[in-house]
Short mmCIF file of C-alpha atoms in Angstrom, two decimals:
data_model
loop_
_atom_site.label_atom_id
_atom_site.label_comp_id
_atom_site.label_asym_id
_atom_site.label_seq_id
_atom_site.Cartn_x
_atom_site.Cartn_y
_atom_site.Cartn_z
CA UNK A 1 13.32 10.41 -31.05
CA UNK A 2 16.63 10.39 -29.21
CA UNK A 3 18.83 7.41 -28.48
CA UNK A 4 21.46 7.41 -25.74
CA UNK A 5 24.24 7.23 -28.32
CA UNK A 6 27.67 7.59 -26.77
CA UNK A 7 26.28 6.92 -23.28
CA UNK A 8 25.30 3.37 -24.19
CA UNK A 9 26.34 0.61 -21.80
CA UNK A 10 26.02 -3.14 -22.09
CA UNK A 11 22.43 -4.22 -22.68
CA UNK A 12 21.07 -0.67 -22.50
CA UNK A 13 18.17 0.73 -24.51
CA UNK A 14 17.02 4.36 -24.41
CA UNK A 15 14.14 5.62 -26.55
CA UNK A 16 12.75 9.12 -26.14
CA UNK A 17 14.00 12.65 -25.53
CA UNK A 18 16.65 12.64 -22.74
CA UNK A 19 15.96 9.02 -21.88
CA UNK A 20 18.99 7.71 -19.95
CA UNK A 21 20.82 10.89 -20.89
CA UNK A 22 23.02 10.98 -17.74
CA UNK A 23 24.09 7.34 -17.91
CA UNK A 24 27.81 6.71 -17.40
CA UNK A 25 28.35 3.17 -16.17
CA UNK A 26 25.04 1.45 -15.42
CA UNK A 27 24.31 -1.63 -17.51
CA UNK A 28 21.12 -3.41 -18.48
CA UNK A 29 18.80 -0.38 -18.28
CA UNK A 30 15.76 0.09 -20.51
CA UNK A 31 14.07 3.50 -20.75
CA UNK A 32 11.22 4.38 -23.09
CA UNK A 33 9.56 7.79 -22.97
CA UNK A 34 10.23 11.50 -22.60
CA UNK A 35 12.82 11.98 -19.80
CA UNK A 36 12.46 8.38 -18.72
CA UNK A 37 15.28 7.47 -16.29
CA UNK A 38 17.03 10.66 -17.33
CA UNK A 39 19.14 10.92 -14.13
CA UNK A 40 20.50 7.37 -13.95
CA UNK A 41 24.29 7.49 -13.63
CA UNK A 42 25.44 4.09 -12.44
CA UNK A 43 22.18 2.35 -11.55
CA UNK A 44 21.73 -0.96 -13.34
CA UNK A 45 18.97 -3.27 -14.56
CA UNK A 46 16.16 -0.72 -14.34
CA UNK A 47 13.12 -0.59 -16.62
CA UNK A 48 11.34 2.74 -17.08
CA UNK A 49 8.42 3.16 -19.49
CA UNK A 50 6.45 6.39 -19.56
CA UNK A 51 6.86 10.15 -19.40
CA UNK A 52 9.12 10.93 -16.43
CA UNK A 53 9.24 7.36 -15.16
CA UNK A 54 12.21 6.89 -12.81
CA UNK A 55 13.21 10.42 -13.76
CA UNK A 56 15.26 11.10 -10.58
CA UNK A 57 16.91 7.70 -10.11
CA UNK A 58 20.70 7.86 -10.17
CA UNK A 59 22.13 4.81 -8.40
CA UNK A 60 19.01 2.74 -7.77
CA UNK A 61 18.90 -0.67 -9.38
CA UNK A 62 16.54 -3.46 -10.33
CA UNK A 63 13.47 -1.20 -10.47
CA UNK A 64 10.53 -1.54 -12.84
CA UNK A 65 8.54 1.61 -13.47
CA UNK A 66 5.65 1.76 -15.96
CA UNK A 67 3.37 4.80 -16.20
CA UNK A 68 3.62 8.57 -16.26
CA UNK A 69 5.61 9.84 -13.26
CA UNK A 70 5.80 6.35 -11.82
CA UNK A 71 8.59 6.31 -9.21
CA UNK A 72 9.45 9.84 -10.32
CA UNK A 73 11.30 10.80 -7.10
CA UNK A 74 13.18 7.54 -6.66
CA UNK A 75 16.92 8.14 -6.24
CA UNK A 76 18.54 5.14 -4.52
CA UNK A 77 15.63 2.73 -4.02
CA UNK A 78 16.00 -0.72 -5.47
CA UNK A 79 13.97 -3.82 -6.40
CA UNK A 80 10.75 -1.81 -6.56
CA UNK A 81 7.91 -2.28 -9.03
CA UNK A 82 5.62 0.64 -9.85
CA UNK A 83 2.91 0.23 -12.48
CA UNK A 84 0.32 2.96 -12.94
CA UNK A 85 0.05 6.74 -12.99
CA UNK A 86 2.06 8.23 -10.08
CA UNK A 87 2.61 4.82 -8.49
CA UNK A 88 5.42 5.01 -5.91
CA UNK A 89 5.72 8.63 -7.04
CA UNK A 90 7.50 9.91 -3.90
CA UNK A 91 9.70 6.90 -3.22
CA UNK A 92 13.29 7.94 -2.50
CA UNK A 93 15.16 5.01 -1.02
CA UNK A 94 12.51 2.45 -0.19
CA UNK A 95 13.21 -1.07 -1.43
CA UNK A 96 11.28 -4.19 -2.33
CA UNK A 97 7.92 -2.45 -2.80
CA UNK A 98 5.26 -3.41 -5.33
CA UNK A 99 2.69 -0.81 -6.39
CA UNK A 100 0.15 -1.55 -9.12
CA UNK A 101 -2.60 0.98 -9.75
CA UNK A 102 -3.10 4.71 -9.99
CA UNK A 103 -1.34 6.47 -7.09
CA UNK A 104 -0.67 3.18 -5.30
CA UNK A 105 1.97 3.79 -2.60
CA UNK A 106 2.23 7.32 -3.96
CA UNK A 107 3.61 8.92 -0.77
CA UNK A 108 6.04 6.14 0.13
CA UNK A 109 9.53 7.52 0.73
CA UNK A 110 11.70 5.07 2.64
CA UNK A 111 9.48 2.15 3.65
CA UNK A 112 10.31 -1.35 2.48
CA UNK A 113 8.52 -4.54 1.46
CA UNK A 114 5.02 -3.18 0.89
CA UNK A 115 2.56 -4.56 -1.66
CA UNK A 116 -0.19 -2.28 -2.95
CA UNK A 117 -2.54 -3.44 -5.71
CA UNK A 118 -5.45 -1.19 -6.61
CA UNK A 119 -6.16 2.50 -7.17
CA UNK A 120 -5.09 4.53 -4.10
CA UNK A 121 -3.96 1.41 -2.23
CA UNK A 122 -1.51 2.48 0.50
CA UNK A 123 -1.64 5.93 -1.11
CA UNK A 124 -0.54 7.96 1.94
CA UNK A 125 1.90 5.44 3.38
CA UNK A 126 5.26 7.13 4.00
CA UNK A 127 7.35 4.94 6.29
CA UNK A 128 5.15 1.96 7.21
CA UNK A 129 6.67 -1.33 6.13
CA UNK A 130 5.63 -4.89 5.32
CA UNK A 131 2.02 -4.00 4.55
CA UNK A 132 -0.21 -5.71 1.98
CA UNK A 133 -3.12 -3.81 0.44
CA UNK A 134 -5.30 -5.20 -2.33
CA UNK A 135 -8.37 -3.28 -3.45
CA UNK A 136 -9.55 0.26 -4.10
CA UNK A 137 -8.30 2.55 -1.27
CA UNK A 138 -7.21 -0.40 0.85
CA UNK A 139 -4.96 0.93 3.64
CA UNK A 140 -5.13 4.29 1.84
CA UNK A 141 -4.21 6.41 4.90
CA UNK A 142 -1.82 3.93 6.47
CA UNK A 143 1.45 4.75 8.22
CA UNK A 144 1.65 1.57 10.35
CA UNK A 145 3.49 -1.70 9.84
CA UNK A 146 2.58 -5.33 9.15
CA UNK A 147 -1.05 -4.76 8.16
CA UNK A 148 -2.97 -6.80 5.58
CA UNK A 149 -6.04 -5.42 3.85
CA UNK A 150 -7.92 -7.15 1.05
CA UNK A 151 -11.08 -5.56 -0.33
CA UNK A 152 -12.45 -2.14 -1.25
CA UNK A 153 -11.78 0.35 1.57
CA UNK A 154 -10.43 -2.35 3.88
CA UNK A 155 -8.50 -0.59 6.68
CA UNK A 156 -8.82 2.59 4.61
CA UNK A 157 -8.51 4.97 7.59
CA UNK A 158 -5.75 3.10 9.40
CA UNK A 159 -3.06 5.57 10.45
CA UNK A 160 -0.47 4.25 12.88
CA UNK A 161 -1.87 0.91 13.95
CA UNK A 162 0.07 -2.30 13.35
CA UNK A 163 -0.59 -6.01 12.82
CA UNK A 164 -4.20 -5.81 11.64
CA UNK A 165 -5.82 -8.13 9.10
CA UNK A 166 -8.93 -7.08 7.20
CA UNK A 167 -10.54 -9.10 4.42
CA UNK A 168 -13.75 -7.87 2.82
CA UNK A 169 -15.29 -4.62 1.65
CA UNK A 170 -15.19 -1.98 4.42
CA UNK A 171 -13.63 -4.41 6.88
CA UNK A 172 -12.01 -2.36 9.68
CA UNK A 173 -12.85 0.67 7.55
CA UNK A 174 -12.59 3.31 10.30
CA UNK A 175 -9.77 1.78 12.31
CA UNK A 176 -7.11 4.35 13.09
CA UNK A 177 -5.08 3.21 16.11
CA UNK A 178 -6.44 -0.23 17.05
CA UNK A 179 -3.88 -3.00 16.64
CA UNK A 180 -3.85 -6.78 16.27
CA UNK A 181 -7.42 -7.02 15.02
CA UNK A 182 -8.75 -9.61 12.58
CA UNK A 183 -11.81 -8.77 10.49
CA UNK A 184 -13.06 -11.12 7.79
CA UNK A 185 -16.30 -10.39 5.97
CA UNK A 186 -18.06 -7.34 4.58
CA UNK A 187 -18.13 -4.52 7.15
CA UNK A 188 -16.64 -6.68 9.89
CA UNK A 189 -15.38 -4.35 12.64
CA UNK A 190 -16.25 -1.48 10.30
CA UNK A 191 -16.60 1.27 12.93
CA UNK A 192 -13.72 0.14 15.12
CA UNK A 193 -11.40 3.07 15.86
CA UNK A 194 -9.08 2.18 18.71
CA UNK A 195 -10.16 -1.27 19.88
CA UNK A 196 -7.43 -3.91 19.80
CA UNK A 197 -7.10 -7.69 19.76
CA UNK A 198 -10.61 -8.24 18.40
CA UNK A 199 -11.63 -10.99 15.97
CA UNK A 200 -14.68 -10.61 13.79
CA UNK A 201 -15.46 -13.29 11.23
CA UNK A 202 -18.64 -12.94 9.23
CA UNK A 203 -20.58 -10.13 7.59
CA UNK A 204 -21.31 -7.30 10.06
CA UNK A 205 -19.57 -9.12 12.90
CA UNK A 206 -18.57 -6.59 15.58
CA UNK A 207 -19.86 -3.95 13.18
CA UNK A 208 -20.36 -1.20 15.81
CA UNK A 209 -17.31 -1.94 17.93
CA UNK A 210 -15.52 1.29 18.69
CA UNK A 211 -12.94 1.04 21.43
CA UNK A 212 -13.57 -2.36 23.01
CA UNK A 213 -10.80 -4.96 23.20
CA UNK A 214 -10.40 -8.73 23.18
CA UNK A 215 -13.75 -9.68 21.66
CA UNK A 216 -14.40 -12.68 19.41
CA UNK A 217 -17.38 -12.80 17.09
CA UNK A 218 -17.96 -15.56 14.55
CA UNK A 219 -21.07 -15.53 12.39
CA UNK A 220 -23.38 -13.13 10.57
CA UNK A 221 -23.96 -10.01 12.71
CA UNK A 222 -22.40 -11.62 15.77
CA UNK A 223 -21.84 -8.91 18.43
CA UNK A 224 -23.05 -6.43 15.83
CA UNK A 225 -24.10 -3.69 18.27
CA UNK A 226 -21.22 -4.05 20.71
CA UNK A 227 -19.44 -0.73 21.14
CA UNK A 228 -17.40 -0.74 24.36
CA UNK A 229 -17.82 -4.19 25.91
CA UNK A 230 -14.62 -6.21 26.37
CA UNK A 231 -13.83 -9.94 26.43
CA UNK A 232 -17.05 -11.19 24.84
CA UNK A 233 -17.33 -14.37 22.78
CA UNK A 234 -20.18 -14.85 20.33
CA UNK A 235 -20.45 -17.77 17.91
CA UNK A 236 -23.28 -18.16 15.44
CA UNK A 237 -25.50 -15.96 13.30
CA UNK A 238 -26.91 -13.03 15.32
CA UNK A 239 -25.14 -14.25 18.46
CA UNK A 240 -25.17 -11.46 21.06
CA UNK A 241 -26.07 -9.12 18.21
CA UNK A 242 -27.82 -6.60 20.55
CA UNK A 243 -25.10 -6.64 23.22
CA UNK A 244 -23.70 -3.14 23.75
CA UNK A 245 -21.29 -3.18 26.67
#
């Protein structure tokens, strides 16, 4: 058990081998664990708990890191929260991110203002900002901006698309480049890949939609079989459920 000894600054606590060992002027830091926050020089008000948590941070401030290798690559990022194994693991300078869950926001490097709650949520996101992902693998492959996914696998395949909202298990599951879609309900717009400006509310609404745009479906299985047809409106259970194009 090592304490930071002569490196102590105001309000600083270091417990564990090499914890806060490089500290020179940063105040209000708490590090618990082997090599926790070992590189902090002047960063202040950080909390690191776990083996290698915040291990590379030197000037970053106001971060909370709990879990092995959580925010391990962070150097200058600030006001981030990483809780869980490898959460925000690759973050370098990104700020204002919240990652809770194993490998949540693991690949994030410089993106800001993301919220990822759930195992693998926003796992591959590197630079996409202002996204919200809640649920297992929600927005797991995302690189786009301003997306909201709530539910297991919601928007899981989304790559570069922006401004989508998916609520429900498998909602907009296969979407990769389609933007400005709204899917609410289990499997709503599940097979959509590149279609944009669609609204599907209800279980299986617009389920088979692939590349079609500007459709509105409200109700169970509304426009369920539609694949390429544009500008359709279906309201009610099974409304236009067999419509294809």
